[in-house]
């Protein structure tokens, strides 16, 4: 497990320094995405949540590390974290733990994952895939919306096979 020691910039600070120095995301959180060509703003920054998202061609988003990963075209989150820390002179310390970190599996987490997998399996045509993509592009993703899609599609499949 790694712990970051020091201060990394905020998303607006990083954006201004490495992506577009003329943009202040705190003042204008919606911009044209710097990662693909477009005419209308699809890049959005949420100060309250501390995340960014492209609702246009990229369909990606996340925290500062994900922004750096996308900006520098790095393959992994770990690689982006290391690069970002080096860029800002921030130390990454490995912390020793006596026990292995284990996430307890809760029934609702398992159920939610099953619903997501069912949705992926049932999105077997372009119309369904676009519906699922729309639901998944909302932040935060609502599992109830995915459950509704799965119910709708399972009902449709049952009716077709009768």
PDB file of C-alpha atoms in Angstrom:
ATOM      1  CA  UNK A   1       0.000   0.000   0.000  1.00  0.00           C
ATOM      2  CA  UNK A   2       1.298   3.456  -0.889  1.00  0.00           C
ATOM      3  CA  UNK A   3       0.665   6.727   0.852  1.00  0.00           C
ATOM      4  CA  UNK A   4       1.297  10.060  -0.829  1.00  0.00           C
ATOM      5  CA  UNK A   5       3.330  12.476   1.281  1.00  0.00           C
ATOM      6  CA  UNK A   6       3.127  16.100   0.196  1.00  0.00           C
ATOM      7  CA  UNK A   7       0.723  18.205  -1.816  1.00  0.00           C
ATOM      8  CA  UNK A   8      -0.598  17.474  -5.260  1.00  0.00           C
ATOM      9  CA  UNK A   9      -2.475  20.181  -7.159  1.00  0.00           C
ATOM     10  CA  UNK A  10      -6.221  20.392  -7.556  1.00  0.00           C
ATOM     11  CA  UNK A  11      -7.742  19.468 -10.907  1.00  0.00           C
ATOM     12  CA  UNK A  12      -8.149  23.160 -11.898  1.00  0.00           C
ATOM     13  CA  UNK A  13      -4.520  23.901 -10.945  1.00  0.00           C
ATOM     14  CA  UNK A  14      -3.272  20.928 -12.975  1.00  0.00           C
ATOM     15  CA  UNK A  15      -5.523  21.807 -15.945  1.00  0.00           C
ATOM     16  CA  UNK A  16      -4.250  25.390 -15.994  1.00  0.00           C
ATOM     17  CA  UNK A  17      -0.593  24.305 -15.742  1.00  0.00           C
ATOM     18  CA  UNK A  18      -0.495  21.347 -18.148  1.00  0.00           C
ATOM     19  CA  UNK A  19      -3.542  21.457 -20.409  1.00  0.00           C
ATOM     20  CA  UNK A  20      -4.714  25.025 -21.081  1.00  0.00           C
ATOM     21  CA  UNK A  21      -3.287  28.004 -19.200  1.00  0.00           C
ATOM     22  CA  UNK A  22      -6.155  30.251 -20.328  1.00  0.00           C
ATOM     23  CA  UNK A  23      -8.811  28.116 -18.606  1.00  0.00           C
ATOM     24  CA  UNK A  24      -9.933  28.467 -14.992  1.00  0.00           C
ATOM     25  CA  UNK A  25     -12.100  25.421 -14.224  1.00  0.00           C
ATOM     26  CA  UNK A  26     -13.249  26.981 -10.960  1.00  0.00           C
ATOM     27  CA  UNK A  27     -14.811  29.865 -12.916  1.00  0.00           C
ATOM     28  CA  UNK A  28     -15.860  27.905 -16.034  1.00  0.00           C
ATOM     29  CA  UNK A  29     -16.220  24.206 -15.181  1.00  0.00           C
ATOM     30  CA  UNK A  30     -17.600  23.242 -18.614  1.00  0.00           C
ATOM     31  CA  UNK A  31     -15.107  23.274 -21.478  1.00  0.00           C
ATOM     32  CA  UNK A  32     -14.511  21.667 -24.833  1.00  0.00           C
ATOM     33  CA  UNK A  33     -12.681  18.440 -24.096  1.00  0.00           C
ATOM     34  CA  UNK A  34      -8.924  18.776 -24.631  1.00  0.00           C
ATOM     35  CA  UNK A  35      -8.646  15.089 -25.554  1.00  0.00           C
ATOM     36  CA  UNK A  36     -10.833  15.037 -28.653  1.00  0.00           C
ATOM     37  CA  UNK A  37     -12.037  17.554 -31.250  1.00  0.00           C
ATOM     38  CA  UNK A  38     -15.477  19.053 -30.742  1.00  0.00           C
ATOM     39  CA  UNK A  39     -17.463  22.256 -31.138  1.00  0.00           C
ATOM     40  CA  UNK A  40     -19.490  22.148 -27.912  1.00  0.00           C
ATOM     41  CA  UNK A  41     -18.314  21.778 -24.298  1.00  0.00           C
ATOM     42  CA  UNK A  42     -18.426  18.197 -23.040  1.00  0.00           C
ATOM     43  CA  UNK A  43     -15.636  18.306 -20.436  1.00  0.00           C
ATOM     44  CA  UNK A  44     -17.062  19.046 -17.010  1.00  0.00           C
ATOM     45  CA  UNK A  45     -15.434  19.582 -13.626  1.00  0.00           C
ATOM     46  CA  UNK A  46     -17.293  19.166 -10.331  1.00  0.00           C
ATOM     47  CA  UNK A  47     -15.660  21.125  -7.524  1.00  0.00           C
ATOM     48  CA  UNK A  48     -17.941  19.488  -4.924  1.00  0.00           C
ATOM     49  CA  UNK A  49     -16.970  15.966  -5.936  1.00  0.00           C
ATOM     50  CA  UNK A  50     -13.413  16.748  -7.021  1.00  0.00           C
ATOM     51  CA  UNK A  51     -13.783  14.873 -10.295  1.00  0.00           C
ATOM     52  CA  UNK A  52     -13.927  15.592 -14.021  1.00  0.00           C
ATOM     53  CA  UNK A  53     -15.826  13.870 -16.807  1.00  0.00           C
ATOM     54  CA  UNK A  54     -16.051  14.026 -20.584  1.00  0.00           C
ATOM     55  CA  UNK A  55     -19.623  13.470 -21.748  1.00  0.00           C
ATOM     56  CA  UNK A  56     -18.578  13.645 -25.387  1.00  0.00           C
ATOM     57  CA  UNK A  57     -16.304  11.434 -27.454  1.00  0.00           C
ATOM     58  CA  UNK A  58     -14.044  10.259 -24.615  1.00  0.00           C
ATOM     59  CA  UNK A  59     -16.673   9.011 -22.157  1.00  0.00           C
ATOM     60  CA  UNK A  60     -14.031   9.047 -19.444  1.00  0.00           C
ATOM     61  CA  UNK A  61     -13.366  10.866 -16.224  1.00  0.00           C
ATOM     62  CA  UNK A  62     -12.102  10.569 -12.708  1.00  0.00           C
ATOM     63  CA  UNK A  63      -9.777  12.235 -10.264  1.00  0.00           C
ATOM     64  CA  UNK A  64      -6.506  14.115 -10.722  1.00  0.00           C
ATOM     65  CA  UNK A  65      -4.542  10.930 -11.339  1.00  0.00           C
ATOM     66  CA  UNK A  66      -6.906   9.871 -14.136  1.00  0.00           C
ATOM     67  CA  UNK A  67      -6.637  13.349 -15.695  1.00  0.00           C
ATOM     68  CA  UNK A  68      -2.833  13.075 -15.655  1.00  0.00           C
ATOM     69  CA  UNK A  69      -3.007   9.530 -17.066  1.00  0.00           C
ATOM     70  CA  UNK A  70      -5.214  10.686 -19.945  1.00  0.00           C
ATOM     71  CA  UNK A  71      -3.172  13.848 -20.576  1.00  0.00           C
ATOM     72  CA  UNK A  72       0.159  12.005 -20.744  1.00  0.00           C
ATOM     73  CA  UNK A  73      -1.328   8.878 -22.396  1.00  0.00           C
ATOM     74  CA  UNK A  74      -0.056   6.630 -19.602  1.00  0.00           C
ATOM     75  CA  UNK A  75      -1.220   3.016 -19.494  1.00  0.00           C
ATOM     76  CA  UNK A  76      -1.936   2.420 -15.838  1.00  0.00           C
ATOM     77  CA  UNK A  77      -3.140   4.356 -12.838  1.00  0.00           C
ATOM     78  CA  UNK A  78      -0.037   3.318 -10.890  1.00  0.00           C
ATOM     79  CA  UNK A  79       2.196   4.680 -13.655  1.00  0.00           C
ATOM     80  CA  UNK A  80       0.227   7.966 -13.664  1.00  0.00           C
ATOM     81  CA  UNK A  81       0.415   8.265  -9.878  1.00  0.00           C
ATOM     82  CA  UNK A  82       4.183   7.754  -9.939  1.00  0.00           C
ATOM     83  CA  UNK A  83       4.640  10.244 -12.805  1.00  0.00           C
ATOM     84  CA  UNK A  84       2.453  12.870 -11.127  1.00  0.00           C
ATOM     85  CA  UNK A  85       4.320  12.544  -7.827  1.00  0.00           C
ATOM     86  CA  UNK A  86       7.670  12.892  -9.610  1.00  0.00           C
ATOM     87  CA  UNK A  87       6.396  15.916 -11.524  1.00  0.00           C
ATOM     88  CA  UNK A  88       5.428  17.689  -8.289  1.00  0.00           C
ATOM     89  CA  UNK A  89       8.267  16.377  -6.132  1.00  0.00           C
ATOM     90  CA  UNK A  90       5.878  14.520  -3.869  1.00  0.00           C
ATOM     91  CA  UNK A  91       7.052  11.404  -2.046  1.00  0.00           C
ATOM     92  CA  UNK A  92       5.218   8.114  -2.287  1.00  0.00           C
ATOM     93  CA  UNK A  93       5.840   6.017   0.790  1.00  0.00           C
ATOM     94  CA  UNK A  94       5.165   2.358   1.079  1.00  0.00           C
ATOM     95  CA  UNK A  95       3.423   1.585   4.315  1.00  0.00           C
ATOM     96  CA  UNK A  96       3.900  -1.754   5.968  1.00  0.00           C
ATOM     97  CA  UNK A  97       0.852  -3.478   7.282  1.00  0.00           C
ATOM     98  CA  UNK A  98       0.885  -6.459   9.574  1.00  0.00           C
ATOM     99  CA  UNK A  99      -2.251  -7.876   7.992  1.00  0.00           C
ATOM    100  CA  UNK A 100      -3.301  -8.243   4.413  1.00  0.00           C
ATOM    101  CA  UNK A 101      -6.001  -5.725   3.500  1.00  0.00           C
ATOM    102  CA  UNK A 102      -9.164  -7.619   2.669  1.00  0.00           C
ATOM    103  CA  UNK A 103     -12.414  -6.165   1.503  1.00  0.00           C
ATOM    104  CA  UNK A 104     -15.428  -7.808   3.043  1.00  0.00           C
ATOM    105  CA  UNK A 105     -17.889  -8.899   0.409  1.00  0.00           C
ATOM    106  CA  UNK A 106     -21.353  -7.641   1.163  1.00  0.00           C
ATOM    107  CA  UNK A 107     -24.438  -9.167  -0.416  1.00  0.00           C
ATOM    108  CA  UNK A 108     -25.518  -5.890  -1.999  1.00  0.00           C
ATOM    109  CA  UNK A 109     -22.102  -5.451  -3.662  1.00  0.00           C
ATOM    110  CA  UNK A 110     -22.317  -8.937  -5.152  1.00  0.00           C
ATOM    111  CA  UNK A 111     -25.901  -8.314  -6.292  1.00  0.00           C
ATOM    112  CA  UNK A 112     -24.918  -4.986  -7.906  1.00  0.00           C
ATOM    113  CA  UNK A 113     -22.051  -6.657  -9.758  1.00  0.00           C
ATOM    114  CA  UNK A 114     -24.393  -9.390 -11.016  1.00  0.00           C
ATOM    115  CA  UNK A 115     -26.784  -6.723 -12.322  1.00  0.00           C
ATOM    116  CA  UNK A 116     -23.933  -4.936 -14.120  1.00  0.00           C
ATOM    117  CA  UNK A 117     -22.736  -8.189 -15.706  1.00  0.00           C
ATOM    118  CA  UNK A 118     -26.274  -9.111 -16.790  1.00  0.00           C
ATOM    119  CA  UNK A 119     -26.624  -5.693 -18.395  1.00  0.00           C
ATOM    120  CA  UNK A 120     -23.378  -6.198 -20.312  1.00  0.00           C
ATOM    121  CA  UNK A 121     -24.510  -9.617 -21.512  1.00  0.00           C
ATOM    122  CA  UNK A 122     -27.941  -8.367 -22.544  1.00  0.00           C
ATOM    123  CA  UNK A 123     -26.576  -5.321 -24.402  1.00  0.00           C
ATOM    124  CA  UNK A 124     -26.301  -7.454 -27.525  1.00  0.00           C
ATOM    125  CA  UNK A 125     -27.343  -4.869 -30.113  1.00  0.00           C
ATOM    126  CA  UNK A 126     -26.399  -1.264 -30.799  1.00  0.00           C
ATOM    127  CA  UNK A 127     -29.658   0.159 -29.404  1.00  0.00           C
ATOM    128  CA  UNK A 128     -29.215  -1.629 -26.069  1.00  0.00           C
ATOM    129  CA  UNK A 129     -25.526  -0.748 -25.935  1.00  0.00           C
ATOM    130  CA  UNK A 130     -26.342   2.934 -26.416  1.00  0.00           C
ATOM    131  CA  UNK A 131     -29.013   2.764 -23.690  1.00  0.00           C
ATOM    132  CA  UNK A 132     -26.543   1.144 -21.295  1.00  0.00           C
ATOM    133  CA  UNK A 133     -23.818   3.635 -22.244  1.00  0.00           C
ATOM    134  CA  UNK A 134     -26.177   6.515 -21.457  1.00  0.00           C
ATOM    135  CA  UNK A 135     -27.076   5.089 -18.028  1.00  0.00           C
ATOM    136  CA  UNK A 136     -23.427   4.341 -17.228  1.00  0.00           C
ATOM    137  CA  UNK A 137     -22.310   7.856 -18.260  1.00  0.00           C
ATOM    138  CA  UNK A 138     -24.294   9.472 -15.447  1.00  0.00           C
ATOM    139  CA  UNK A 139     -22.385  10.310 -12.314  1.00  0.00           C
ATOM    140  CA  UNK A 140     -22.870   8.669  -9.951  1.00  0.00           C
ATOM    141  CA  UNK A 141     -24.090   5.579 -11.743  1.00  0.00           C
ATOM    142  CA  UNK A 142     -27.426   4.499 -10.289  1.00  0.00           C
ATOM    143  CA  UNK A 143     -27.703   0.721  -9.934  1.00  0.00           C
ATOM    144  CA  UNK A 144     -31.509   1.052  -9.983  1.00  0.00           C
ATOM    145  CA  UNK A 145     -31.335   2.473 -13.516  1.00  0.00           C
ATOM    146  CA  UNK A 146     -29.247  -0.517 -14.612  1.00  0.00           C
ATOM    147  CA  UNK A 147     -31.705  -2.894 -12.885  1.00  0.00           C
ATOM    148  CA  UNK A 148     -34.563  -1.237 -14.788  1.00  0.00           C
ATOM    149  CA  UNK A 149     -32.742  -1.795 -18.088  1.00  0.00           C
ATOM    150  CA  UNK A 150     -32.045  -5.441 -17.240  1.00  0.00           C
ATOM    151  CA  UNK A 151     -35.693  -6.017 -16.277  1.00  0.00           C
ATOM    152  CA  UNK A 152     -36.863  -4.341 -19.483  1.00  0.00           C
ATOM    153  CA  UNK A 153     -34.477  -6.380 -21.643  1.00  0.00           C
ATOM    154  CA  UNK A 154     -35.185  -9.678 -19.868  1.00  0.00           C
ATOM    155  CA  UNK A 155     -38.912  -9.016 -20.329  1.00  0.00           C
ATOM    156  CA  UNK A 156     -38.329  -8.253 -23.998  1.00  0.00           C
ATOM    157  CA  UNK A 157     -36.317 -11.439 -24.501  1.00  0.00           C
ATOM    158  CA  UNK A 158     -38.995 -13.556 -22.800  1.00  0.00           C
ATOM    159  CA  UNK A 159     -41.712 -12.021 -24.979  1.00  0.00           C
ATOM    160  CA  UNK A 160     -39.703 -12.617 -28.146  1.00  0.00           C
ATOM    161  CA  UNK A 161     -39.067 -16.278 -27.355  1.00  0.00           C
ATOM    162  CA  UNK A 162     -42.749 -17.058 -26.536  1.00  0.00           C
TER     163      UNK A 162
END
